[in-house]
Tab-separated table of C-alpha atoms (C1' of nucleotides) in Angstrom:
chain	number	residue	atom	x	y	z
A	6	UNK	CA	-0.005	-0.049	-0.004
A	7	UNK	CA	1.480	3.275	-1.236
A	8	UNK	CA	1.529	6.276	1.101
A	9	UNK	CA	-1.084	8.947	0.917
A	10	UNK	CA	-0.517	11.580	-1.721
A	11	UNK	CA	-2.018	15.078	-1.482
A	12	UNK	CA	-2.715	17.507	-4.197
A	13	UNK	CA	-2.074	21.075	-3.427
A	14	UNK	CA	-5.536	21.955	-2.169
A	15	UNK	CA	-5.767	19.084	0.269
A	16	UNK	CA	-2.251	19.660	1.346
A	17	UNK	CA	-2.801	23.290	1.925
A	18	UNK	CA	-5.603	22.462	4.245
A	19	UNK	CA	-3.549	19.892	5.999
A	20	UNK	CA	-0.583	22.196	6.713
A	21	UNK	CA	-2.743	25.319	7.017
A	22	UNK	CA	-0.948	27.289	4.347
A	23	UNK	CA	-2.652	28.685	1.259
A	24	UNK	CA	-1.830	27.151	-2.139
A	25	UNK	CA	-0.383	30.559	-3.022
A	26	UNK	CA	2.055	30.246	-0.166
A	27	UNK	CA	2.947	26.666	-0.974
A	28	UNK	CA	3.792	27.645	-4.597
A	29	UNK	CA	5.655	30.655	-3.218
A	30	UNK	CA	7.718	28.453	-0.898
A	31	UNK	CA	8.382	26.163	-3.849
A	32	UNK	CA	9.605	29.119	-5.987
A	33	UNK	CA	11.897	30.036	-3.089
A	34	UNK	CA	13.226	26.492	-3.079
A	35	UNK	CA	11.905	25.423	0.302
A	36	UNK	CA	9.851	22.435	-0.859
A	37	UNK	CA	9.964	20.193	-3.900
A	38	UNK	CA	6.758	18.220	-4.352
A	39	UNK	CA	6.615	15.434	-6.960
A	40	UNK	CA	4.476	16.010	-10.117
A	41	UNK	CA	2.158	13.599	-11.865
A	42	UNK	CA	2.211	13.090	-15.664
A	43	UNK	CA	0.103	16.261	-16.052
A	44	UNK	CA	2.357	18.458	-14.041
A	45	UNK	CA	0.104	18.612	-11.015
A	46	UNK	CA	1.886	18.743	-7.659
A	47	UNK	CA	1.633	15.825	-5.279
A	48	UNK	CA	2.749	16.022	-1.699
A	49	UNK	CA	3.530	12.978	0.436
A	50	UNK	CA	4.084	12.315	4.215
A	51	UNK	CA	7.700	13.292	3.867
A	52	UNK	CA	6.650	16.705	2.562
A	53	UNK	CA	4.299	17.043	5.585
A	54	UNK	CA	7.163	16.359	7.961
A	55	UNK	CA	9.666	18.527	6.169
A	56	UNK	CA	7.269	21.426	5.975
A	57	UNK	CA	6.348	21.163	9.596
A	58	UNK	CA	9.972	21.260	10.480
A	59	UNK	CA	10.436	24.341	8.416
A	60	UNK	CA	7.477	25.936	10.120
A	61	UNK	CA	9.073	25.190	13.505
A	62	UNK	CA	12.222	26.948	12.309
A	63	UNK	CA	10.089	29.799	10.988
A	64	UNK	CA	8.200	30.014	14.195
A	65	UNK	CA	11.425	30.772	16.077
A	66	UNK	CA	11.777	33.863	13.996
A	67	UNK	CA	14.036	32.592	11.158
A	68	UNK	CA	13.627	34.730	8.023
A	69	UNK	CA	13.069	33.407	4.523
A	70	UNK	CA	16.649	34.194	3.743
A	71	UNK	CA	17.893	32.043	6.602
A	72	UNK	CA	15.554	29.194	5.691
A	73	UNK	CA	16.821	29.332	2.167
A	74	UNK	CA	20.408	29.276	3.364
A	75	UNK	CA	19.591	26.280	5.576
A	76	UNK	CA	17.958	24.400	2.725
A	77	UNK	CA	20.892	25.234	0.383
A	78	UNK	CA	23.326	23.753	2.949
A	79	UNK	CA	21.240	20.711	3.367
A	80	UNK	CA	21.238	20.115	-0.337
A	81	UNK	CA	25.096	20.185	-0.276
A	82	UNK	CA	25.217	17.220	2.073
A	83	UNK	CA	26.973	16.361	5.292
A	84	UNK	CA	29.979	18.643	4.630
A	85	UNK	CA	27.758	21.599	5.750
A	86	UNK	CA	26.529	20.115	9.011
A	87	UNK	CA	28.780	22.443	11.020
A	88	UNK	CA	27.315	25.488	9.336
A	89	UNK	CA	23.822	24.245	9.951
A	90	UNK	CA	24.550	23.664	13.619
A	91	UNK	CA	25.954	27.131	13.904
A	92	UNK	CA	22.842	28.623	12.322
A	93	UNK	CA	20.561	26.580	14.522
A	94	UNK	CA	22.489	27.633	17.630
A	95	UNK	CA	21.928	31.246	16.729
A	96	UNK	CA	18.295	30.494	16.127
A	97	UNK	CA	18.116	28.797	19.511
A	98	UNK	CA	19.707	31.702	21.209
A	99	UNK	CA	17.400	34.068	19.500
A	100	UNK	CA	14.291	32.093	20.513
A	101	UNK	CA	15.472	31.945	24.100
A	102	UNK	CA	15.936	35.738	24.057
A	103	UNK	CA	12.412	36.199	22.638
A	104	UNK	CA	10.971	33.984	25.348
A	105	UNK	CA	12.738	35.944	28.049
A	106	UNK	CA	11.522	39.178	26.699
A	107	UNK	CA	7.977	37.942	26.342
A	108	UNK	CA	8.020	36.688	29.938
A	109	UNK	CA	9.269	40.044	31.014
A	110	UNK	CA	6.585	41.929	29.147
A	111	UNK	CA	4.023	39.466	30.375
A	112	UNK	CA	4.976	40.118	33.966
A	113	UNK	CA	4.260	43.837	33.574
A	114	UNK	CA	0.967	43.124	31.929
A	115	UNK	CA	0.058	40.788	34.815
A	116	UNK	CA	0.934	43.414	37.341
A	117	UNK	CA	-1.117	45.993	35.511
A	118	UNK	CA	-4.138	43.676	35.462
A	119	UNK	CA	-3.795	43.129	39.153
A	120	UNK	CA	-3.420	46.774	39.805
A	121	UNK	CA	-6.654	47.621	37.805
A	122	UNK	CA	-8.402	44.812	39.625
A	123	UNK	CA	-7.288	46.178	42.936
A	124	UNK	CA	-8.494	49.591	41.986
A	125	UNK	CA	-11.902	48.233	41.061
A	126	UNK	CA	-12.495	46.334	44.229
A	127	UNK	CA	-10.877	49.075	46.207
A	128	UNK	CA	-8.143	47.007	47.795
A	129	UNK	CA	-5.708	49.518	46.249
A	130	UNK	CA	-5.720	53.003	47.439
A	131	UNK	CA	-7.086	55.252	44.728
A	132	UNK	CA	-4.080	57.441	45.031
A	133	UNK	CA	-1.469	54.732	44.680
A	134	UNK	CA	-0.128	54.822	41.196
A	135	UNK	CA	1.122	51.907	39.194
A	136	UNK	CA	4.739	52.888	39.773
A	137	UNK	CA	4.330	52.760	43.568
A	138	UNK	CA	2.418	49.503	43.226
A	139	UNK	CA	5.234	47.964	41.207
A	140	UNK	CA	7.751	48.805	43.897
A	141	UNK	CA	6.253	46.154	46.105
A	142	UNK	CA	7.609	43.464	43.882
A	143	UNK	CA	11.198	44.720	43.675
B	8	UNK	CA	15.151	70.788	42.171
B	9	UNK	CA	13.058	70.205	39.119
B	10	UNK	CA	13.142	66.786	37.455
B	11	UNK	CA	15.308	66.198	34.487
B	12	UNK	CA	13.856	67.190	31.144
B	13	UNK	CA	14.978	65.713	27.827
B	14	UNK	CA	14.814	67.145	24.385
B	15	UNK	CA	13.825	64.699	21.666
B	16	UNK	CA	17.381	63.759	20.693
B	17	UNK	CA	18.445	62.888	24.186
B	18	UNK	CA	15.174	61.152	24.875
B	19	UNK	CA	15.454	59.119	21.728
B	20	UNK	CA	18.795	57.790	22.898
B	21	UNK	CA	17.379	57.108	26.317
B	22	UNK	CA	14.501	55.105	25.125
B	23	UNK	CA	16.180	53.634	22.089
B	24	UNK	CA	13.718	54.892	19.557
B	25	UNK	CA	14.480	57.368	16.759
B	26	UNK	CA	13.235	60.903	16.862
B	27	UNK	CA	11.159	59.924	13.774
B	28	UNK	CA	9.465	57.182	15.654
B	29	UNK	CA	8.808	59.423	18.660
B	30	UNK	CA	7.117	61.994	16.506
B	31	UNK	CA	5.220	59.235	14.818
B	32	UNK	CA	3.985	57.887	18.177
B	33	UNK	CA	2.986	61.413	19.062
B	34	UNK	CA	1.004	61.797	15.838
B	35	UNK	CA	-0.672	58.556	16.734
B	36	UNK	CA	-1.580	59.911	20.121
B	37	UNK	CA	0.553	57.576	22.197
B	38	UNK	CA	2.680	60.194	23.933
B	39	UNK	CA	2.183	63.842	24.640
B	40	UNK	CA	5.419	65.560	25.587
B	41	UNK	CA	5.351	69.093	26.997
B	42	UNK	CA	6.645	71.922	24.807
B	43	UNK	CA	8.827	74.897	25.729
B	44	UNK	CA	7.990	78.429	24.642
B	45	UNK	CA	9.632	77.751	21.297
B	46	UNK	CA	7.599	74.683	20.508
B	47	UNK	CA	10.407	72.235	21.228
B	48	UNK	CA	9.413	68.956	22.809
B	49	UNK	CA	10.463	68.160	26.337
B	50	UNK	CA	10.075	64.775	27.924
B	51	UNK	CA	10.247	64.060	31.676
B	52	UNK	CA	10.579	61.004	33.847
B	53	UNK	CA	6.835	60.411	33.563
B	54	UNK	CA	7.240	60.096	29.825
B	55	UNK	CA	10.043	57.633	30.223
B	56	UNK	CA	7.907	55.438	32.410
B	57	UNK	CA	4.821	55.683	30.241
B	58	UNK	CA	6.728	54.958	27.058
B	59	UNK	CA	8.445	51.974	28.688
B	60	UNK	CA	5.114	50.667	29.698
B	61	UNK	CA	3.823	51.058	26.141
B	62	UNK	CA	6.876	49.269	24.827
B	63	UNK	CA	6.111	46.420	27.237
B	64	UNK	CA	2.594	46.174	25.799
B	65	UNK	CA	3.951	46.450	22.363
B	66	UNK	CA	6.480	43.720	23.051
B	67	UNK	CA	3.673	41.268	23.845
B	68	UNK	CA	2.437	41.703	20.281
B	69	UNK	CA	-0.108	44.491	20.674
B	70	UNK	CA	-0.621	46.414	17.548
B	71	UNK	CA	-0.685	50.147	17.070
B	72	UNK	CA	-4.478	50.058	16.780
B	73	UNK	CA	-4.758	48.292	20.180
B	74	UNK	CA	-2.309	50.641	21.821
B	75	UNK	CA	-4.334	53.572	20.495
B	76	UNK	CA	-7.503	52.063	21.789
B	77	UNK	CA	-5.936	51.520	25.138
B	78	UNK	CA	-4.701	55.103	25.335
B	79	UNK	CA	-8.067	56.396	24.261
B	80	UNK	CA	-9.767	54.435	27.058
B	81	UNK	CA	-7.229	55.685	29.544
B	82	UNK	CA	-7.989	59.218	28.568
B	83	UNK	CA	-11.622	58.619	29.299
B	84	UNK	CA	-10.907	57.848	32.932
B	85	UNK	CA	-11.857	55.163	35.379
B	86	UNK	CA	-15.138	54.302	33.668
B	87	UNK	CA	-13.193	52.295	31.124
B	88	UNK	CA	-11.133	50.146	33.462
B	89	UNK	CA	-13.187	47.078	32.704
B	90	UNK	CA	-12.494	47.404	29.023
B	91	UNK	CA	-8.797	47.905	29.627
B	92	UNK	CA	-8.654	44.872	31.867
B	93	UNK	CA	-10.380	42.849	29.262
B	94	UNK	CA	-7.924	43.962	26.577
B	95	UNK	CA	-4.956	43.268	28.854
B	96	UNK	CA	-6.293	39.813	29.588
B	97	UNK	CA	-6.445	39.140	25.857
B	98	UNK	CA	-2.914	40.434	25.557
B	99	UNK	CA	-1.806	38.195	28.419
B	100	UNK	CA	-3.417	35.167	26.860
B	101	UNK	CA	-1.764	36.010	23.550
B	102	UNK	CA	1.701	36.388	25.146
B	103	UNK	CA	1.266	33.108	26.893
B	104	UNK	CA	0.357	31.359	23.628
B	105	UNK	CA	3.376	32.877	22.004
B	106	UNK	CA	5.630	31.709	24.737
B	107	UNK	CA	4.279	28.166	24.504
B	108	UNK	CA	4.708	28.176	20.720
B	109	UNK	CA	8.188	29.422	20.952
B	110	UNK	CA	9.154	26.796	23.532
B	111	UNK	CA	7.634	24.136	21.308
B	112	UNK	CA	9.654	25.371	18.295
B	113	UNK	CA	12.709	25.708	20.418
B	114	UNK	CA	12.450	22.089	21.553
B	115	UNK	CA	12.513	20.970	17.987
B	116	UNK	CA	15.507	23.093	17.203
B	117	UNK	CA	17.322	21.720	20.202
B	118	UNK	CA	16.634	18.222	19.145
B	119	UNK	CA	17.882	18.993	15.687
B	120	UNK	CA	21.068	20.430	17.062
B	121	UNK	CA	21.564	17.329	19.190
B	122	UNK	CA	20.916	15.066	16.299
B	123	UNK	CA	23.360	16.881	14.083
B	124	UNK	CA	25.880	16.774	16.858
B	125	UNK	CA	25.308	13.062	17.224
B	126	UNK	CA	25.889	12.532	13.561
B	127	UNK	CA	29.151	14.470	13.730
B	128	UNK	CA	30.649	12.501	16.600
B	129	UNK	CA	29.081	9.279	15.306
B	130	UNK	CA	27.076	8.503	18.351
B	131	UNK	CA	24.129	8.486	16.048
B	132	UNK	CA	23.831	5.855	13.297
B	133	UNK	CA	24.417	7.388	9.953
B	134	UNK	CA	21.167	5.768	8.728
B	135	UNK	CA	18.961	6.996	11.550
B	136	UNK	CA	16.920	9.887	10.300
B	137	UNK	CA	15.604	12.754	12.378
B	138	UNK	CA	12.138	11.282	12.514
B	139	UNK	CA	13.389	8.090	14.084
B	140	UNK	CA	15.565	10.008	16.471
B	141	UNK	CA	12.635	12.197	17.561
B	142	UNK	CA	10.632	9.079	18.524
B	143	UNK	CA	12.968	8.468	21.398
B	144	UNK	CA	11.475	11.524	23.166
B	145	UNK	CA	7.865	10.633	22.738
C	16	DC	C1'	29.824	82.389	14.663
C	17	DT	C1'	28.845	78.138	13.288
C	18	DA	C1'	27.804	73.484	13.694
C	19	DT	C1'	24.184	70.911	15.374
C	20	DC	C1'	19.610	70.294	16.855
C	21	DC	C1'	14.723	71.075	16.559
C	22	DC	C1'	10.378	72.532	14.261
C	23	DT	C1'	6.468	71.822	10.516
C	24	DT	C1'	3.675	69.096	6.699
C	25	DC	C1'	2.948	65.202	4.259
C	26	DG	C1'	3.764	62.247	0.935
C	27	DA	C1'	6.776	58.754	-0.541
C	28	DG	C1'	9.830	54.859	0.473
C	29	DT	C1'	11.288	50.420	3.003
C	30	DG	C1'	11.266	45.570	4.311
C	31	DC	C1'	9.210	41.420	5.000
C	32	DA	C1'	6.295	37.737	3.801
C	33	DC	C1'	3.017	36.880	1.626
C	34	DT	C1'	-1.397	37.477	-1.445
C	35	DT	C1'	-3.711	38.312	-5.535
C	36	DT	C1'	-4.604	39.063	-10.371
C	37	DA	C1'	-4.715	38.165	-15.213
C	38	DA	C1'	-5.386	35.205	-18.935
C	39	DG	C1'	-5.699	31.115	-20.760
C	40	DT	C1'	-5.327	25.976	-20.644
C	41	DC	C1'	-6.113	21.421	-18.791
C	42	DA	C1'	-7.578	17.826	-15.323
C	43	DA	C1'	-10.583	15.652	-12.066
C	44	DA	C1'	-14.600	14.819	-9.377
C	45	DT	C1'	-19.752	14.274	-9.141
D	30	DA	C1'	-21.662	17.640	-18.461
D	31	DT	C1'	-20.452	20.843	-15.340
D	32	DT	C1'	-18.444	22.655	-11.545
D	33	DT	C1'	-14.308	22.766	-9.167
D	34	DG	C1'	-9.498	22.657	-8.916
D	35	DA	C1'	-4.856	22.728	-10.985
D	36	DC	C1'	-1.368	24.710	-14.095
D	37	DT	C1'	1.839	28.859	-15.966
D	38	DT	C1'	4.448	33.645	-15.584
D	39	DA	C1'	5.340	37.997	-14.217
D	40	DA	C1'	3.900	41.732	-11.947
D	41	DA	C1'	1.268	44.377	-8.852
D	42	DG	C1'	-0.954	44.795	-4.344
D	43	DT	C1'	-1.297	44.376	0.843
D	44	DG	C1'	-0.519	45.313	5.776
D	45	DC	C1'	2.179	46.753	9.347
D	46	DA	C1'	5.213	49.806	11.474
D	47	DC	C1'	8.065	52.477	10.728
D	48	DT	C1'	11.651	55.588	8.128
D	49	DC	C1'	12.976	59.155	5.506
D	50	DG	C1'	13.155	63.366	2.611
D	51	DA	C1'	12.175	67.957	1.066
D	52	DA	C1'	11.946	72.679	2.049
D	53	DG	C1'	12.392	76.385	4.890
D	54	DG	C1'	12.945	78.437	9.324
D	55	DG	C1'	14.166	78.908	14.374
D	56	DA	C1'	17.129	77.638	18.703
D	57	DT	C1'	21.201	76.340	21.341
D	58	DA	C1'	25.749	74.758	22.591
D	59	DG	C1'	30.678	75.432	22.350
DNA sequence: CTATCCCTTCGAGTGCACTTTAAGTCAAAT
DNA sequence: ATTTGACTTAAAGTGCACTCGAAGGGATAG
C-alpha cells in the first residue's frame, strides 16, 4: 500500500498554508513536491514532515533568507553540518531571548491587570499609582 | 530641584527609539510631551515610564491600533477600566500562547542540534533519520 | 559664529512575507 | 456535463510599523 498523496488543495488544508504560499515556498526552493504526468503537484508524508519542520524553524523567527540558506546547505550534504549547527544555535539563542523578553513583558501586563483589579475592588488605594504599586515587587 | 527634562534627541537615545518614531507615536496619540515656549518637545521621567510601559505592551504583540484604543480608554478615565482589563487579559493570553509556541519550536531546534551533533561525533547511526531520532522523546 | 539640533507638513519609500490578479489551458470529481 | 480545482508567468498589491526626505525656518551649545 502506497503512502497517501495530497494535491495542493488538500495539502494546503492539511498544513494550514494557502496554495499561493505553497507555490511561493516552492519558488523560493523550500519544498519540492513530486509532479504527476500532467504536471500537478503531489505531496507525500515526507513533505508534511519537512514542511512542519520548516514551520518550526520559521516560528522561532528565522527569516526566509535564513531558511533558504539552511535548505541550500542541506542540499550540499553532510559537509555543511557544522554550518547548519551554527545557524541553529543562533536561532536557539534568538528564541530563548524572545521567550525571556515575552516573559518580562507579560509580567508587567500581569501586574497591571492586578493593579486595575485592585482599583476596582478598592483593595488598592485610589491614590497609589502603578509605579508605587510595582515597587512592592522589587 | 526640578526633574530632568529631555529634548527629543536625548530622549530618543534614552528610550532607544528614533526621533522619527517618537514624533510618529505622538502623531498617533501615544505620547504627549510638553513643549517649551519655542515649541520644542520636552520629555520628563513620567514620559520615560509611560513609554516603557507602552513598549512592554507592544512587546507582547499588541498592534498600534490596540495601543491607540488603550490610550483612548485611559483618557476617558476610570469608567473604562473594565475594558482595559479585558484587553490586557487578551494580551496576556496572547503572550502566553506565543511563549508556548516558541518553547515548542525551540524544543525541535534543540533536538535537531543534538541530532546533528550526534551525527558528527558518530554516536548516532548514519542511517537513523531525524524522525526516528525524535521518536525516542515521545 | 557656526555647527548641530529642533520645528512643520505630508507624501513617498522600506522591508518582509506573503497575497492576488490576469489570462488562458487542462484535469478531475460528481 | 459541469463545476471545481490545478497549471503557468510576471507583476502588482497588501499590511504593518516605521523611516525618511524635502523645504524652509528657528534655537542652542561650544
